[in-house]
Amino acid sequence: MDMQGAAERADGILDAVMKEIEPEVQWTHGPTTTGSCDVTRRRTVMTIISAERRGSFLGVVDRFWRKSGYKIKAINNDVDVPAIFAQTKDGFGVTLIVGGEGQVFFEVDSPCVKKSDVAEPATPPNGRSYAGVELIPRPNVHSDFWSAGAT
């Protein structure tokens, strides 16, 4: 597998988890980065996930990753910045981190693969694209379910 293939595999992993989240959340692509033999794809959730709904959100992702055969490597149960770190059977690292103001970030890191060029993701974001913007804003999309209780 080369870096483009790894990027496509990472996109598939991200597509699958986003489809599992109901009701749907809006997301945008984060930056793609490459190392000497690895690639990282990122997605940033733009839907406001309230503190009251955060546990439910994490639970949906955790259950899906376990059902998909991912090994859960670590869970950070911090109230403000919880995270789940997992690994696929083929060695991709998969992370969910809740950051500032409850913004959710997904990241998929490939194992070491053959060096190649890497194209931008083929899957369009399901909301506004922040391509070319230096800093993605904090979550700004309201959901009657996921944002319940948020002020």
Short mmCIF file of C-alpha atoms in Angstrom, two decimals, residues 14 37 40 47 77 80 123 129 138:
data_model
loop_
_atom_site.label_atom_id
_atom_site.label_comp_id
_atom_site.label_asym_id
_atom_site.label_seq_id
_atom_site.Cartn_x
_atom_site.Cartn_y
_atom_site.Cartn_z
CA LEU A 14 -13.80 8.21 8.80
CA CYS A 37 6.10 6.94 5.42
CA THR A 40 -2.96 11.37 8.69
CA THR A 47 -22.15 20.42 15.24
CA ASN A 77 -12.37 9.93 30.84
CA ASP A 80 -13.64 18.43 29.69
CA THR A 123 -15.60 12.70 0.15
CA SER A 129 -15.95 23.45 3.74
CA ARG A 138 -15.39 26.37 16.96
#
